[in-house]
Tab-separated table of C-alpha atoms in Angstrom:
chain	number	residue	atom	x	y	z
A	1	MET	CA	15.618	-11.208	30.629
A	2	LYS	CA	13.508	-14.262	29.818
A	3	ILE	CA	10.373	-13.872	27.685
A	4	TYR	CA	8.140	-15.250	30.401
A	5	SER	CA	9.477	-13.079	33.221
A	6	SER	CA	9.059	-9.951	31.073
A	7	ILE	CA	5.460	-10.917	30.295
A	8	SER	CA	4.775	-11.529	33.965
A	9	THR	CA	6.007	-8.048	34.866
A	10	ALA	CA	4.127	-6.287	32.059
A	11	LEU	CA	0.833	-7.971	32.874
A	12	GLN	CA	0.695	-6.595	36.406
A	13	SER	CA	-0.713	-3.275	35.139
A	14	ASP	CA	-3.737	-4.753	33.361
A	15	TYR	CA	-6.267	-6.549	35.524
A	16	HIS	CA	-8.216	-8.133	32.656
A	17	ILE	CA	-5.148	-9.521	30.909
A	18	ALA	CA	-3.638	-10.663	34.186
A	19	THR	CA	-6.889	-12.463	35.010
A	20	TYR	CA	-6.814	-14.122	31.606
A	21	VAL	CA	-3.255	-15.290	32.113
A	22	HIS	CA	-3.915	-16.534	35.646
A	23	ARG	CA	-6.845	-18.565	34.358
A	24	LEU	CA	-4.460	-20.095	31.854
A	25	LYS	CA	-2.244	-21.036	34.804
A	26	PHE	CA	0.342	-19.085	32.849
A	27	ILE	CA	1.984	-17.113	35.660
A	28	PRO	CA	3.284	-20.218	37.518
A	29	GLN	CA	4.854	-21.365	34.237
A	30	LEU	CA	6.555	-18.006	33.843
A	31	LYS	CA	8.187	-18.274	37.241
A	32	HIS	CA	9.165	-21.870	36.691
A	33	ASN	CA	10.890	-21.121	33.389
A	34	SER	CA	12.693	-17.879	34.188
A	35	LYS	CA	16.252	-19.117	33.652
A	36	PRO	CA	18.698	-16.233	33.139
A	37	ASN	CA	20.042	-15.490	29.636
A	38	SER	CA	18.117	-18.333	27.972
A	39	ARG	CA	16.136	-15.962	25.726
A	40	ASP	CA	19.272	-15.427	23.640
A	41	ASN	CA	18.925	-18.961	22.383
A	42	LYS	CA	16.745	-19.215	19.250
A	43	GLU	CA	15.499	-22.721	19.969
A	44	GLN	CA	14.651	-21.802	23.548
A	45	VAL	CA	12.614	-18.819	22.401
A	46	LEU	CA	10.793	-20.970	19.838
A	47	ASN	CA	10.081	-23.548	22.518
A	48	ASP	CA	8.634	-20.753	24.649
A	49	LEU	CA	6.392	-19.703	21.765
A	50	TYR	CA	5.279	-23.282	21.074
A	51	ARG	CA	4.374	-23.685	24.737
A	52	LEU	CA	2.531	-20.371	24.787
A	53	LYS	CA	0.545	-21.401	21.701
A	54	SER	CA	-0.302	-24.772	23.228
A	55	THR	CA	-1.420	-23.176	26.484
A	56	ILE	CA	-3.577	-20.602	24.706
A	57	LEU	CA	-5.244	-23.229	22.498
A	58	SER	CA	-6.049	-25.372	25.512
A	59	PHE	CA	-7.925	-22.448	27.027
A	60	SER	CA	-9.722	-20.422	24.368
A	61	GLY	CA	-7.936	-20.512	21.024
A	62	ALA	CA	-6.947	-16.845	21.133
A	63	ALA	CA	-4.812	-14.512	23.212
A	64	PRO	CA	-5.350	-10.799	23.930
A	65	SER	CA	-3.214	-8.631	21.647
A	66	PRO	CA	-1.347	-6.990	24.571
A	67	VAL	CA	-0.105	-10.424	25.666
A	68	LEU	CA	1.300	-11.136	22.207
A	69	ARG	CA	2.794	-7.653	21.886
A	70	CYS	CA	4.532	-8.186	25.195
A	71	VAL	CA	5.862	-11.559	24.030
A	72	PHE	CA	7.189	-10.293	20.716
A	73	SER	CA	8.665	-7.047	22.035
A	74	SER	CA	10.798	-9.041	24.483
A	75	VAL	CA	12.486	-10.978	21.650
A	76	LYS	CA	15.855	-9.581	20.595
A	77	THR	CA	16.021	-7.657	17.304
A	78	GLU	CA	18.585	-10.101	15.897
A	79	LEU	CA	16.047	-12.920	16.010
A	80	TRP	CA	13.535	-10.888	14.004
A	81	GLU	CA	16.206	-10.654	11.299
A	82	ASP	CA	16.612	-14.447	11.271
A	83	GLU	CA	14.455	-15.923	8.477
A	84	ASP	CA	14.168	-19.383	10.027
A	85	PHE	CA	13.089	-18.026	13.415
A	86	THR	CA	10.730	-15.452	11.913
A	87	MET	CA	8.947	-17.910	9.632
A	88	LYS	CA	8.409	-20.329	12.514
A	89	ALA	CA	7.200	-17.542	14.797
A	90	ILE	CA	4.725	-16.317	12.168
A	91	ASP	CA	3.452	-19.858	11.636
A	92	LEU	CA	2.600	-19.894	15.336
A	93	PHE	CA	1.297	-16.332	15.601
A	94	ALA	CA	0.532	-14.338	12.440
A	95	GLU	CA	0.800	-11.149	14.505
A	96	ALA	CA	4.545	-11.701	14.814
A	97	VAL	CA	5.000	-10.288	11.311
A	98	MET	CA	4.594	-6.777	12.731
A	99	PHE	CA	7.923	-7.111	14.567
A	100	VAL	CA	10.099	-8.211	11.640
A	101	LYS	CA	13.177	-6.117	10.911
A	102	GLY	CA	15.848	-5.660	8.275
A	103	LYS	CA	16.557	-7.642	5.138
A	104	LEU	CA	13.556	-9.954	5.388
A	105	TRP	CA	11.522	-7.229	3.719
A	106	GLN	CA	13.618	-7.951	0.618
A	107	ASN	CA	12.638	-11.635	0.712
A	108	GLU	CA	9.756	-12.385	-1.691
A	109	SER	CA	8.399	-15.473	0.077
A	110	PHE	CA	8.407	-13.674	3.422
A	111	VAL	CA	6.759	-10.517	2.075
A	112	ILE	CA	4.005	-12.564	0.402
A	113	LYS	CA	3.299	-14.183	3.745
A	114	ALA	CA	3.291	-10.761	5.395
A	115	VAL	CA	0.864	-9.089	2.961
A	116	ARG	CA	-1.483	-12.052	3.215
A	117	TYR	CA	-1.696	-11.291	6.925
A	118	ASN	CA	-2.132	-7.539	6.396
A	119	PHE	CA	-2.155	-5.892	2.955
A	120	LYS	CA	-0.807	-2.651	4.464
A	121	LEU	CA	2.525	-4.361	5.148
A	122	LEU	CA	3.250	-3.884	1.443
A	123	LYS	CA	4.589	-0.472	2.484
A	124	CYS	CA	7.420	-2.218	4.408
A	125	ALA	CA	8.579	-4.205	1.378
A	126	SER	CA	11.651	-3.193	-0.586
A	127	PRO	CA	11.096	-1.051	-3.728
A	128	ALA	CA	11.898	-4.084	-5.889
A	129	LEU	CA	9.147	-6.149	-4.252
A	130	ARG	CA	6.616	-3.332	-4.488
A	131	ALA	CA	7.272	-3.591	-8.232
A	132	ASN	CA	6.789	-7.370	-8.124
A	133	SER	CA	3.365	-8.276	-9.550
A	134	ASN	CA	3.137	-11.523	-7.571
A	135	VAL	CA	3.712	-9.717	-4.270
A	136	VAL	CA	1.288	-6.893	-5.061
A	137	LEU	CA	-1.453	-9.226	-6.306
A	138	ASN	CA	-1.193	-11.200	-3.065
A	139	SER	CA	-1.703	-7.926	-1.230
A	140	ILE	CA	-4.759	-7.099	-3.355
A	141	ARG	CA	-6.215	-10.568	-2.731
A	142	ALA	CA	-5.744	-10.077	1.012
A	143	LEU	CA	-7.555	-6.736	0.800
A	144	LYS	CA	-10.404	-8.377	-1.125
A	145	ILE	CA	-10.713	-11.209	1.417
A	146	ASP	CA	-10.688	-8.771	4.362
A	147	SER	CA	-13.215	-6.417	2.764
A	148	GLY	CA	-15.598	-8.936	1.244
A	149	GLU	CA	-17.580	-7.757	-1.751
A	150	LYS	CA	-17.270	-4.066	-0.941
A	151	LEU	CA	-13.730	-2.674	-1.095
A	152	SER	CA	-13.396	0.664	0.675
A	153	TYR	CA	-12.169	3.585	-1.415
A	154	PHE	CA	-9.658	4.489	1.312
A	155	ASN	CA	-8.004	1.050	1.262
A	156	LEU	CA	-7.921	1.012	-2.527
A	157	GLU	CA	-6.220	4.406	-2.580
A	158	LEU	CA	-3.798	3.205	0.087
A	159	ILE	CA	-2.762	0.103	-1.819
A	160	ASN	CA	-2.480	2.107	-5.053
A	161	TYR	CA	-0.118	4.469	-3.241
A	162	TYR	CA	2.175	1.611	-2.172
A	163	ILE	CA	2.380	0.025	-5.631
A	164	SER	CA	5.507	0.855	-7.638
A	165	HIS	CA	4.964	3.117	-10.664
A	166	GLU	CA	6.598	0.474	-12.840
A	167	LEU	CA	3.632	-1.867	-12.409
A	168	TRP	CA	1.176	0.621	-13.860
A	169	LYS	CA	2.802	-0.017	-17.250
A	170	ASN	CA	2.727	-3.810	-16.849
A	171	ARG	CA	-0.186	-5.221	-18.852
A	172	ASP	CA	-0.145	-8.643	-17.170
A	173	PHE	CA	-0.393	-6.995	-13.751
A	174	ILE	CA	-3.241	-4.679	-14.774
A	175	LEU	CA	-5.032	-7.609	-16.427
A	176	ALA	CA	-5.022	-9.469	-13.100
A	177	ALA	CA	-5.695	-6.424	-10.894
A	178	VAL	CA	-8.790	-5.083	-12.706
A	179	LYS	CA	-10.551	-8.382	-12.059
A	180	TYR	CA	-10.643	-7.302	-8.415
A	181	HIS	CA	-11.635	-3.665	-8.905
A	182	TRP	CA	-11.942	-1.170	-11.752
A	183	THR	CA	-9.905	1.501	-9.924
A	184	PHE	CA	-6.690	-0.366	-10.711
A	185	LEU	CA	-7.146	0.748	-14.319
A	186	GLN	CA	-7.331	4.462	-13.548
A	187	ASN	CA	-3.633	4.613	-12.592
A	188	ALA	CA	-2.528	2.509	-15.566
A	189	SER	CA	-0.576	4.013	-18.445
A	190	PRO	CA	-2.586	5.760	-21.222
A	191	THR	CA	-1.819	2.863	-23.568
A	192	LEU	CA	-3.357	0.338	-21.171
A	193	ARG	CA	-6.408	2.528	-20.557
A	194	SER	CA	-7.035	2.245	-24.304
A	195	ASP	CA	-6.757	-1.544	-24.232
A	196	LYS	CA	-10.177	-2.970	-25.092
A	197	GLN	CA	-9.781	-6.197	-23.095
A	198	LEU	CA	-8.607	-4.402	-19.946
A	199	VAL	CA	-11.378	-1.809	-20.089
A	200	LEU	CA	-14.130	-4.395	-20.535
A	201	LEU	CA	-12.766	-6.464	-17.646
A	202	ALA	CA	-12.711	-3.370	-15.433
A	203	MET	CA	-16.304	-2.537	-16.398
A	204	LYS	CA	-17.418	-5.893	-15.010
A	205	THR	CA	-16.409	-4.759	-11.515
A	206	LEU	CA	-18.269	-1.442	-11.702
A	207	PRO	CA	-21.269	-1.439	-9.336
A	208	GLN	CA	-24.599	-0.870	-11.041
A	209	ASP	CA	-26.388	2.373	-10.189
A	210	SER	CA	-29.574	3.790	-11.639
A	211	ASN	CA	-28.149	7.290	-12.182
A	212	ASN	CA	-25.122	6.096	-14.172
A	213	LYS	CA	-22.655	8.210	-12.125
A	214	ARG	CA	-19.906	5.606	-11.704
A	215	MET	CA	-20.100	4.396	-15.291
A	216	LYS	CA	-20.074	7.970	-16.563
A	217	HIS	CA	-17.011	8.802	-14.450
A	218	PHE	CA	-15.249	5.634	-15.592
A	219	PHE	CA	-15.974	6.250	-19.265
A	220	ASN	CA	-15.071	9.954	-19.207
A	221	SER	CA	-12.046	9.841	-16.884
A	222	VAL	CA	-10.506	6.397	-17.252
A	223	VAL	CA	-11.252	4.959	-20.693
A	224	GLY	CA	-8.844	6.062	-23.415
A	225	LYS	CA	-10.537	8.369	-25.931
A	226	SER	CA	-9.342	6.218	-28.833
A	227	LEU	CA	-11.851	3.551	-27.764
A	228	TRP	CA	-14.804	5.921	-28.000
A	229	GLY	CA	-14.868	5.528	-31.766
A	230	GLU	CA	-14.082	1.803	-31.931
A	231	HIS	CA	-17.150	-0.041	-33.201
A	232	SER	CA	-16.491	-3.460	-31.627
A	233	PHE	CA	-15.692	-1.943	-28.224
A	234	ILE	CA	-18.805	0.234	-28.169
A	235	LEU	CA	-21.035	-2.752	-28.961
A	236	GLU	CA	-19.617	-4.542	-25.892
A	237	ALA	CA	-19.668	-1.452	-23.663
A	238	LEU	CA	-23.353	-0.775	-24.353
A	239	LYS	CA	-24.165	-4.146	-22.773
A	240	PHE	CA	-23.148	-2.618	-19.445
A	241	ASP	CA	-25.061	0.653	-19.818
A	242	TRP	CA	-26.996	1.840	-22.850
A	243	ARG	CA	-26.593	5.486	-21.756
A	244	LEU	CA	-22.953	5.364	-22.864
A	245	LEU	CA	-24.415	6.097	-26.294
A	246	LYS	CA	-24.176	9.816	-25.533
A	247	ASN	CA	-20.418	9.557	-24.852
A	248	ILE	CA	-19.343	7.815	-28.039
A	249	ASP	CA	-18.096	9.177	-31.352
A	250	HIS	CA	-21.030	10.871	-33.141
A	251	LYS	CA	-20.341	8.908	-36.322
A	252	LEU	CA	-21.285	5.704	-34.481
A	253	CYS	CA	-24.598	7.134	-33.297
A	254	SER	CA	-25.995	6.687	-36.810
A	255	ASN	CA	-24.811	3.072	-36.969
A	256	SER	CA	-27.829	0.757	-36.790
A	257	GLN	CA	-25.917	-1.978	-34.930
A	258	VAL	CA	-24.817	0.458	-32.254
A	259	VAL	CA	-28.283	1.972	-31.801
A	260	MET	CA	-29.907	-1.476	-31.610
A	261	ALA	CA	-27.278	-2.589	-29.067
A	262	ALA	CA	-28.267	0.369	-26.889
A	263	ILE	CA	-32.012	-0.306	-27.284
A	264	ASN	CA	-31.600	-4.011	-26.511
A	265	ASN	CA	-29.875	-3.173	-23.233
A	266	ILE	CA	-32.296	-0.600	-21.881
A	267	ARG	CA	-33.324	-1.638	-18.364
A	268	TYR	CA	-34.502	1.742	-17.142
A	269	ILE	CA	-35.175	5.080	-18.820
A	270	ALA	CA	-35.884	8.402	-17.181
A	271	ASP	CA	-37.859	11.205	-18.854
A	272	ASP	CA	-34.738	13.320	-19.331
A	273	GLU	CA	-32.935	10.419	-21.017
A	274	ILE	CA	-35.395	9.827	-23.859
A	275	ASN	CA	-33.566	12.329	-26.085
A	276	ILE	CA	-30.382	10.213	-25.954
A	277	LEU	CA	-31.877	7.820	-28.516
């Protein structure tokens, strides 16, 4: 069955989509181009997609999702396993990535393109590519772009779940990931959670709150305990929140540099926090 004839049939059940297509003058084209068996030909199918794209752009610049789903579901599975066809189809319609099958999910360049379209497609990638820092970082960037400044906890947990355990021991990956959000440090290996540079970078992405809850959780649950007694780290950490003074090694609390660093960074003090100093 030809792509166009299958679309024409499927659209009959939806008045709004059918109206859209009729306004595009799409239905007459479907009938005109319904040559038997031609959909088996890769170039013919691509020509159909090019023409569909051109027609859509001439009307509104976008097509209803059911129209595209109908188009892509009528393409044979073998074509979705063809890298050349798939890449060209995705260039025309990013939504086409949802229909890709087989070995393409082992192809790094394809998977990067896929996760840029939808970060959740990382779950479809091969285990080797879910352990590939370049692929995963592209997925994280896509999540950041989609979410704006505020990344949802659910999506962060989701992407953390898809990431291979091997990457949580990879310092270069963690170094890049924590620049997007501090939560990427909490799953890192104990050694990396005691890495001064990584911890300070993660702290930069912590949202400021007057009650210190997030910073307290981060310091108590994520930061390696070996850093609590490191003088140079504490001096830097106190620049983010002076109240961390109560979490550090007691020996440092009598250090004049440390105490002055806390005092110099006081922005707000509640009555029940006076005894920290």
